Every structure is written in structure tokens, then in C-alpha cells.
Amino acid sequence: MGLIVQKFGGTSVANAERIKAAAKRIVETYKAGNKVIVVVSARGQTTDELIDLANELTDNPSTREMDMLLSTGEQISIALVAMAIHALGYPAVSFTGGQVGIVTDSYHTKARIRNINTHRVQKELDKGTIVIVAGFQGIDANENITTLGRGGSDTTAVALAAIMKADRCDIFTDVDGIYTADPRKVPLARKLDRVSYDEILELASLGAQVMHSRSIEFAKKYNVPLYVRSSFNNKEGTLICKEAKEMEDIVVSGVAVSKDDAKITIRAVPDVPGQAAKIFHEIARKKINVDMIIQNASIENRADVTFTVPRSDLRLALETAEKIKNDLGAKEVLHDSKIAKLSVVGIGMRSHCGVAEKMFSVLAEEKINIQMISTSEIKISCVIDDAHADRALRAVHTAFGLDKVEKEEVVKV
């Protein structure tokens, strides 16, 4: 008997028919002799609808109250999934994140898991009950409801799989695996049979929108095998696992584009030691994640500092940047929210050269200007105008030989 954690995304439980289908899949796993923990997201567009409703009331809703509001979406889903399993004649019980002891820090809307008390889950599993857990949420030390940020149900599932020492964690979604690019944007994208934790971590953080990046960090740290699979068919999905030697034979595994960032420039910052530290100390105090950073050459002992932040944090980042400008005696703050980040990822880049040259050449041929560049051992990212994002994605995908090749029909003569 094994322990399997299954996570169902919002599209997988969007309506009664899909909830019934998810319940049947859960029961099949249970009937095969496994203990089963199920993590469920809010149905369909529920979270977006709740956010829109809050924004109709106020431009600046309290983050604590947003967590109270958004956590209700998952609570609806878990109750409905439990009911669907009951209707099939099998035992199931639903719990909120707080009820199963998921304790987080107190950073509302972007909390991080501190620890999980598994006693209640284990007690139900020992009784032979299928345990249904609300994803995306927990409670802090003061018992306030917290949420883990968009995509946080993935993190809930992997964290539970890690601490419960599950045999594997299945992530059920609306696609049948991880592709070399978003198949909705690149019709010739190919499904990957296997991908390393490092590669998918980069792709997830770069807008691939298949897995929540923090969930991959958990999986890598605790070596949790992850399968990304479709809720709507029984096809083999994509295994996310530790890096294998033969993986380096593939130079680029995937291409991603993200339109979730904004660019901020603080102009004419005095070019003396310590200024960058002051800038990013203030940004960090506001819990704003910074991705790319560039500083131009000093002119008359002043330099421009440009960095990117999540578009959702742009308002707060701009307020902070204005304060920094005044404190440092800089000239002005500029911003651009109409940017996209295009990235290529592959562990084979460690041992192969020419990847940057090929990527930049493709963008040049497409007459697409590069505004910023950042690299890591297995990634190259460029900031470009978001109007060119999808065209650039398809061109780079083709250039690296990632397009799906249709099998030629064999004609017998």
C-alpha cells in the first residue's frame, strides 16, 4: 500500500461533471490499495471573480481580508469533491488548511509555510478515509487565515507529499504534461516525457504557468517525484525528477514568455558606494521581489538603475521608488508595464555554447529590440516589448529545434 497525493486544479473541478470525473479518478487510486490525500483548488474562475468583486468595493483592499475572502473558493471545492466521493460509496473528509495544521508566516496574500502538523491527516488515513485538503491556504501563529499566492495549491500538495513521505505527487491540470512552450501560444510545442527540477523551476518562475515555482523548490529539496497529468484523459504525463546525465544531451528544453512583470528606472542616482544597497533594502522591506537589475555607466557621477518587479506589485514599488528617489537625491522615476520576459531554459546549456548568440540572432532577424538581459547556468532571459512577445516565442522555439515533427505517413507499395 502506497501513499499518493493528488492535486486537482481549478479547471479540473470547474463544474459538477468535472468534479464527478475527478472523484472517480481519486476512487480508482484508492481502490488500487493506496492511501490518498487530495488537494483541491478553487473552481474555475472563482478566485478571479472574488478579486474583481473586492476591487469593485475598494482600490486598496486589506490583505488580511483578501485572504479571508479568497480562501473561501477552495473550501467550496473540497466540500463538493468529498460529496462526490461519498456518492460513489467511499469514505472521504474535507479539511481547510488550518484544520490540517498548515502553519504559515503572517505575510497575507503571499504567505510561506512554516510547518505542518500531520496528526489529523494521519488519523484519517489510518481509518481508511480519503483526505481532501483545501489548497492555497493556511493559518498563522495568531490563527489568521493566510493564502500562499496564486498557484499556491501546488505548494500545498507538494508540501504535504514531502512531510507525509508520499510515494509520489500527481498534479492534475487541463494539459497532459509539460511542453517545450505553452501549446496555446505555440501549436507545434512538444510534450516532454521528463524534465529536471531545476529546469521546471526556471520555467515555472518565467511564466510557463504549469507549476508554482515554490512547489518545485519543495519537491527538489525533499526529492518528491511529481507527475503532471491531464484530468481529462489517461495519457502519460511528464515526470519531474532529479537530473539525469542524459538530460544534458538536450541543450534547450523549453521556451517561456511572461507578461507579468513591469520595469522601473530610477534616473540619475548619485554614483557612490552603498546606493544600490539602499535602493534594494527599501524594496525588500516592502516584500517586493526583484528579478532583473541593470545599472548603466556613470555620467557626471550619476547612473540610472533599472529593475523589474511583478506587475501586481507595481503600485507599491513605484511608491517606494519615489521615496528612494527623494532620499537619494535622484532625478526621476520612470516605469513601463508593457514588457515581456522571454526565456530559454535547458540544463544542456552548462556544456554547450552558442545559445545566447542564436537567441539574440533570432530576435534581431525578427526586428525585436532587447531591453534587458539576465542569465543563469541554465537560463537566458530577455526583456522585450510585450507587443512582440508571442511572435518572439514562436521564432525562438523554432530556432532551437523544439517544434513538433509530425510523423510521415508510410505508404506501402
Coordinates of C-alpha atoms in Angstrom, one line a residue:
M1 CA 0.0 0.0 0.0
G2 CA 1.4 3.4 -1.1
L3 CA 0.6 7.0 -0.2
I4 CA -0.4 9.2 -3.2
V5 CA -1.0 12.9 -3.1
Q6 CA -3.2 14.2 -5.9
K7 CA -3.8 17.8 -6.7
F8 CA -6.7 19.0 -8.9
G9 CA -6.6 22.5 -10.4
G10 CA -9.5 24.8 -10.9
T11 CA -10.3 23.7 -14.4
S12 CA -10.5 20.1 -13.1
V13 CA -13.3 20.9 -10.7
A14 CA -15.0 23.7 -12.7
N15 CA -18.4 22.1 -12.8
A16 CA -20.4 19.1 -11.5
E17 CA -19.4 16.9 -14.4
R18 CA -15.7 17.5 -13.8
I19 CA -16.0 17.1 -10.1
K20 CA -17.6 13.7 -10.7
A21 CA -14.7 12.8 -13.1
A22 CA -12.1 13.8 -10.5
A23 CA -13.9 11.8 -7.8
K24 CA -13.8 8.7 -10.0
R25 CA -10.1 9.1 -10.6
I26 CA -9.5 9.5 -6.9
V27 CA -11.5 6.4 -6.1
E28 CA -9.6 4.4 -8.7
T29 CA -6.4 5.3 -7.0
Y30 CA -7.9 4.4 -3.6
K31 CA -9.3 1.1 -4.9
A32 CA -5.8 0.1 -6.1
G33 CA -4.8 -0.1 -2.5
N34 CA -3.3 3.3 -1.9
K35 CA -3.9 5.8 0.9
V36 CA -4.9 9.1 -0.8
I37 CA -4.6 12.8 0.1
V38 CA -6.3 15.1 -2.4
V39 CA -5.5 18.9 -2.6
V40 CA -8.1 21.0 -4.5
S41 CA -8.0 24.5 -6.0
A42 CA -10.9 26.9 -6.2
R43 CA -13.4 26.1 -9.0
G44 CA -12.8 27.6 -12.5
Q45 CA -12.5 31.4 -12.3
T46 CA -13.7 31.7 -8.7
T47 CA -10.6 33.4 -7.4
D48 CA -10.6 36.0 -10.2
E49 CA -14.2 36.7 -9.6
L50 CA -13.6 37.2 -5.9
I51 CA -10.7 39.6 -6.6
D52 CA -12.9 41.6 -9.1
L53 CA -15.6 41.8 -6.5
A54 CA -13.2 43.2 -3.9
N55 CA -11.8 45.7 -6.4
E56 CA -15.4 47.0 -7.1
L57 CA -15.6 47.9 -3.4
T58 CA -12.1 49.4 -2.9
D59 CA -8.9 50.2 -4.8
N60 CA -6.8 49.1 -1.8
P61 CA -8.4 46.1 0.0
S62 CA -6.9 44.9 3.3
T63 CA -4.6 42.0 2.6
R64 CA -5.9 40.2 5.7
E65 CA -9.5 40.5 4.4
M66 CA -8.4 39.4 1.0
D67 CA -7.1 36.2 2.5
M68 CA -10.4 35.7 4.3
L69 CA -12.2 36.2 1.0
L70 CA -10.0 34.2 -1.3
S71 CA -9.8 31.2 1.0
T72 CA -13.5 30.5 0.5
G73 CA -13.0 29.3 -3.1
E74 CA -11.1 26.2 -2.0
Q75 CA -13.5 25.5 0.8
I76 CA -16.3 25.2 -1.7
S77 CA -14.3 22.8 -3.9
I78 CA -13.2 20.4 -1.1
A79 CA -16.7 20.0 0.2
L80 CA -18.1 19.3 -3.3
V81 CA -15.3 16.8 -4.0
A82 CA -15.9 15.0 -0.7
M83 CA -19.7 14.8 -1.5
A84 CA -18.9 13.3 -5.0
I85 CA -16.7 10.6 -3.4
H86 CA -19.5 9.9 -0.9
A87 CA -21.9 9.5 -3.8
L88 CA -19.6 6.8 -5.2
G89 CA -19.8 4.9 -1.9
Y90 CA -16.3 5.7 -0.4
P91 CA -15.2 7.5 2.8
A92 CA -13.8 11.0 2.4
V93 CA -13.5 14.0 4.7
S94 CA -12.6 17.6 3.7
F95 CA -10.4 20.0 5.7
T96 CA -9.3 23.6 5.4
G97 CA -5.6 24.3 5.5
G98 CA -5.9 25.5 9.1
Q99 CA -7.8 22.3 10.1
V100 CA -4.9 20.1 8.9
G101 CA -2.3 22.2 10.7
I102 CA -0.7 24.1 7.8
V103 CA 1.0 26.9 9.7
T104 CA 2.5 29.9 7.8
D105 CA 4.1 33.2 8.4
S106 CA 1.9 36.3 8.6
Y107 CA 2.5 37.8 5.1
H108 CA -1.0 37.9 3.9
T109 CA -1.7 37.0 0.2
K110 CA 1.9 35.7 -0.2
A111 CA 2.5 33.6 3.0
R112 CA 5.1 30.8 3.3
I113 CA 4.6 27.5 5.0
R114 CA 6.4 27.3 8.4
N115 CA 5.3 23.8 9.4
I116 CA 2.6 21.2 9.1
N117 CA 1.0 19.2 11.9
T118 CA 0.2 15.9 10.3
H119 CA -1.7 14.3 13.2
R120 CA -5.2 14.9 11.9
V121 CA -4.4 13.8 8.4
Q122 CA -2.6 10.6 9.6
K123 CA -5.5 9.7 11.9
E124 CA -8.0 9.8 9.0
L125 CA -5.7 7.9 6.7
D126 CA -5.3 5.2 9.3
K127 CA -9.1 4.9 9.4
G128 CA -9.1 4.3 5.6
T129 CA -10.5 7.7 4.8
I130 CA -9.7 9.7 1.7
V131 CA -8.5 13.1 2.9
I132 CA -9.4 16.2 0.9
V133 CA -7.4 19.4 1.8
A134 CA -8.0 23.0 0.6
G135 CA -5.0 24.2 -1.3
F136 CA -3.5 27.6 -1.3
Q137 CA -4.2 28.4 2.4
G138 CA -3.1 28.0 6.0
I139 CA -3.2 29.9 9.3
D140 CA -0.5 32.0 11.0
A141 CA 0.5 31.8 14.7
N142 CA -2.4 34.0 15.6
E143 CA -4.9 31.8 13.7
N144 CA -5.5 34.3 11.0
I145 CA -6.3 32.7 7.6
T146 CA -3.4 33.2 5.2
T147 CA -3.0 32.4 1.5
L148 CA 0.1 31.3 -0.4
G149 CA -0.1 33.4 -3.5
R150 CA -1.5 32.4 -6.9
G151 CA -0.8 28.8 -7.7
G152 CA -0.3 28.0 -4.1
S153 CA -2.3 24.8 -4.2
D154 CA 0.7 23.2 -5.9
T155 CA 2.8 24.2 -2.9
T156 CA 0.2 22.8 -0.5
A157 CA 0.2 19.4 -2.4
V158 CA 4.0 19.1 -2.6
A159 CA 4.5 20.2 1.0
L160 CA 2.0 17.5 2.2
A161 CA 3.7 14.9 -0.1
A162 CA 7.1 15.8 1.4
I163 CA 6.2 15.8 5.0
M164 CA 4.0 12.7 4.7
K165 CA 6.8 10.9 2.7
A166 CA 4.3 10.1 -0.1
D167 CA 5.4 7.8 -2.9
R168 CA 4.5 10.5 -5.5
C169 CA 2.5 13.6 -6.1
D170 CA 0.2 13.8 -9.2
I171 CA -0.7 17.2 -10.4
F172 CA -3.9 17.1 -12.5
T173 CA -4.5 20.0 -14.8
D174 CA -6.0 20.9 -18.1
V175 CA -3.0 19.9 -20.2
D176 CA -1.5 16.4 -20.4
G177 CA 2.0 17.3 -19.3
I178 CA 4.8 19.9 -19.6
Y179 CA 5.5 21.2 -23.1
T180 CA 8.5 22.9 -24.7
A181 CA 6.3 26.0 -24.7
D182 CA 2.7 27.0 -24.0
P183 CA 0.8 24.9 -26.6
R184 CA -1.9 27.6 -26.7
K185 CA 0.7 30.1 -28.0
V186 CA 3.0 27.6 -29.9
P187 CA 0.8 25.0 -31.6
L188 CA 4.0 23.0 -32.5
A189 CA 5.2 22.7 -28.9
R190 CA 6.2 19.1 -27.9
K191 CA 5.3 17.4 -24.7
L192 CA 8.3 16.4 -22.5
D193 CA 8.4 12.9 -21.0
R194 CA 10.8 14.0 -18.3
V195 CA 12.2 17.3 -17.0
S196 CA 14.6 18.1 -14.1
Y197 CA 13.6 20.0 -11.0
D198 CA 16.0 22.8 -12.0
E199 CA 14.6 23.2 -15.5
I200 CA 10.9 23.3 -14.4
L201 CA 11.8 25.6 -11.5
E202 CA 13.2 28.1 -14.1
L203 CA 10.3 27.6 -16.5
A204 CA 7.7 28.0 -13.7
S205 CA 9.3 31.2 -12.4
L206 CA 9.5 32.5 -16.0
G207 CA 5.8 32.3 -16.8
A208 CA 5.4 28.7 -18.0
Q209 CA 2.2 28.5 -15.8
V210 CA 2.3 24.8 -15.3
M211 CA 3.7 24.5 -11.8
H212 CA 4.0 27.0 -8.9
S213 CA 7.8 27.7 -8.5
R214 CA 7.7 27.3 -4.7
S215 CA 6.2 23.9 -5.1
I216 CA 9.1 22.8 -7.2
E217 CA 11.5 24.1 -4.5
F218 CA 9.8 21.8 -2.0
A219 CA 9.9 18.9 -4.4
K220 CA 13.6 19.3 -5.2
K221 CA 14.5 19.7 -1.5
Y222 CA 12.7 16.6 -0.4
N223 CA 13.0 14.6 -3.7
V224 CA 9.3 14.2 -4.3
P225 CA 8.6 12.7 -7.7
L226 CA 6.0 14.8 -9.5
Y227 CA 3.7 13.8 -12.4
V228 CA 1.9 16.5 -14.3
R229 CA -1.1 14.9 -16.0
S230 CA -4.4 15.7 -17.6
S231 CA -7.6 15.5 -15.7
F232 CA -9.4 14.7 -18.9
N233 CA -7.6 11.6 -20.2
N234 CA -5.3 8.8 -19.1
K235 CA -2.3 9.7 -21.1
E236 CA 1.2 9.5 -19.6
G237 CA 2.1 12.9 -18.3
T238 CA 5.5 14.5 -17.6
L239 CA 7.7 13.3 -14.8
I240 CA 9.6 16.0 -12.8
C241 CA 12.6 14.4 -11.1
K242 CA 16.3 14.7 -10.2
E243 CA 18.6 15.5 -13.1
A244 CA 19.9 12.5 -15.1
K245 CA 23.2 12.6 -17.1
E246 CA 21.4 12.0 -20.4
M247 CA 19.3 15.1 -19.9
E248 CA 22.3 17.3 -20.8
D249 CA 22.2 16.0 -24.3
I250 CA 19.2 18.3 -24.9
V251 CA 20.6 21.9 -24.9
V252 CA 17.3 23.7 -24.6
S253 CA 14.3 22.0 -23.0
G254 CA 11.8 24.8 -23.1
V255 CA 10.9 28.4 -24.0
A256 CA 8.7 30.6 -21.9
V257 CA 7.3 34.1 -22.1
S258 CA 5.9 36.1 -19.2
K259 CA 3.8 39.3 -19.3
D260 CA 3.6 39.6 -15.5
D261 CA 6.5 42.0 -15.0
A262 CA 7.0 45.7 -15.0
K263 CA 10.2 47.8 -15.4
I264 CA 11.2 50.6 -13.1
T265 CA 14.1 53.0 -13.6
I266 CA 15.4 55.5 -11.0
R267 CA 17.3 58.0 -13.0
A268 CA 20.5 59.9 -12.1
V269 CA 21.2 58.2 -8.8
P270 CA 24.5 59.5 -7.3
D271 CA 27.2 57.0 -8.3
V272 CA 28.8 56.4 -4.9
P273 CA 29.2 53.2 -2.9
G274 CA 26.1 52.0 -1.0
Q275 CA 23.4 53.5 -3.2
A276 CA 22.3 50.2 -4.7
A277 CA 22.1 48.6 -1.2
K278 CA 19.9 51.5 0.0
I279 CA 17.6 51.1 -3.1
F280 CA 17.1 47.4 -2.7
H281 CA 16.9 47.4 1.1
E282 CA 13.8 49.6 0.8
I283 CA 12.3 47.4 -1.9
A284 CA 13.0 44.3 0.1
R285 CA 11.3 45.9 3.2
K286 CA 8.1 46.1 1.2
K287 CA 8.3 42.3 0.4
I288 CA 8.6 43.1 -3.3
N289 CA 10.5 40.5 -5.4
V290 CA 13.1 41.9 -7.8
D291 CA 14.2 40.0 -10.9
M292 CA 16.5 41.7 -13.4
I293 CA 18.7 44.6 -12.4
I294 CA 21.0 46.7 -14.6
Q295 CA 22.9 49.9 -13.9
N296 CA 24.3 52.0 -16.8
A297 CA 27.7 53.6 -17.0
S298 CA 28.2 56.6 -14.8
I299 CA 27.8 60.0 -16.4
E300 CA 28.9 63.0 -14.3
N301 CA 28.9 60.8 -11.3
R302 CA 25.3 59.7 -11.7
A303 CA 23.8 56.5 -13.0
D304 CA 20.4 55.0 -13.9
V305 CA 19.3 51.9 -12.0
T306 CA 16.7 49.7 -13.8
F307 CA 14.9 46.7 -12.3
T308 CA 11.9 44.5 -12.9
V309 CA 9.1 43.7 -10.4
P310 CA 5.9 41.7 -10.6
R311 CA 3.3 43.8 -12.3
S312 CA 0.9 43.1 -9.4
D313 CA 3.4 45.0 -7.1
L314 CA 3.9 47.9 -9.5
R315 CA 1.9 50.5 -7.5
L316 CA 3.7 49.7 -4.2
A317 CA 7.1 49.5 -6.0
L318 CA 6.5 52.9 -7.6
E319 CA 5.6 54.5 -4.2
T320 CA 8.7 53.0 -2.7
A321 CA 10.9 54.1 -5.7
E322 CA 9.6 57.7 -5.3
K323 CA 10.6 57.7 -1.7
I324 CA 14.0 56.3 -2.6
K325 CA 14.5 59.0 -5.3
N326 CA 13.8 61.7 -2.7
D327 CA 16.1 60.2 -0.1
L328 CA 19.0 59.7 -2.5
G329 CA 18.5 62.9 -4.5
A330 CA 18.0 61.1 -7.8
K331 CA 16.3 62.9 -10.7
E332 CA 13.1 60.9 -11.5
V333 CA 11.3 57.6 -11.5
L334 CA 10.1 56.0 -14.8
H335 CA 8.2 52.8 -15.4
D336 CA 7.0 50.6 -18.2
S337 CA 4.3 47.9 -17.6
K338 CA 4.1 46.9 -21.3
I339 CA 7.1 44.5 -21.3
A340 CA 7.5 40.8 -21.6
K341 CA 10.3 38.4 -20.4
L342 CA 11.3 35.8 -23.0
S343 CA 13.5 32.9 -21.7
V344 CA 15.1 29.8 -22.9
V345 CA 15.9 27.0 -20.4
G346 CA 18.0 23.8 -20.5
I347 CA 20.5 22.0 -18.3
G348 CA 22.4 21.2 -21.5
M349 CA 23.4 24.9 -21.6
R350 CA 26.0 24.1 -19.0
S351 CA 28.0 22.1 -21.5
H352 CA 27.1 23.7 -24.8
C353 CA 28.0 27.1 -26.2
G354 CA 26.2 29.4 -28.7
V355 CA 22.8 29.5 -27.1
A356 CA 22.8 33.3 -26.4
E357 CA 24.1 34.0 -29.9
K358 CA 21.3 32.0 -31.5
M359 CA 18.6 33.6 -29.3
F360 CA 19.8 37.1 -30.0
S361 CA 20.2 36.5 -33.7
V362 CA 16.6 35.3 -33.9
L363 CA 15.3 38.4 -32.2
A364 CA 17.5 40.5 -34.5
E365 CA 16.0 38.8 -37.6
E366 CA 12.5 39.5 -36.2
K367 CA 13.5 43.2 -35.6
I368 CA 12.7 42.9 -31.9
N369 CA 14.7 45.1 -29.6
I370 CA 16.2 43.7 -26.4
Q371 CA 15.8 46.0 -23.4
M372 CA 17.4 43.9 -20.6
I373 CA 19.3 40.6 -20.4
S374 CA 19.9 38.2 -17.5
T375 CA 21.4 34.7 -17.4
S376 CA 22.0 31.8 -15.1
E377 CA 23.7 28.5 -15.6
I378 CA 20.7 27.0 -17.4
K379 CA 18.7 30.1 -18.5
I380 CA 18.9 33.2 -20.7
S381 CA 16.1 35.8 -20.3
C382 CA 15.5 39.0 -22.3
V383 CA 13.0 41.8 -21.7
I384 CA 11.2 42.9 -24.9
D385 CA 8.1 44.9 -25.8
D386 CA 5.1 42.8 -24.9
A387 CA 3.5 43.5 -28.3
H388 CA 6.2 41.2 -29.8
A389 CA 6.1 38.5 -27.1
D390 CA 4.2 35.7 -28.9
R391 CA 5.9 36.2 -32.2
A392 CA 9.3 36.1 -30.4
L393 CA 8.3 33.0 -28.5
R394 CA 7.4 31.1 -31.7
A395 CA 10.5 32.2 -33.5
V396 CA 12.9 31.2 -30.8
H397 CA 11.1 27.9 -30.2
T398 CA 11.6 27.0 -33.9
A399 CA 15.2 28.2 -33.9
F400 CA 16.1 25.7 -31.2
G401 CA 14.5 22.8 -33.0
L402 CA 11.7 22.3 -30.4
D403 CA 8.8 22.2 -32.9
K404 CA 6.8 19.0 -33.0
V405 CA 7.7 16.9 -36.1
E406 CA 4.7 15.1 -37.5
K407 CA 5.4 11.5 -38.3
E408 CA 5.4 10.9 -42.0
E409 CA 2.7 8.5 -43.2
V410 CA 4.2 5.3 -44.5
V411 CA 2.6 4.2 -47.8
K412 CA 3.0 0.5 -48.8
V413 CA 3.6 -0.2 -52.5

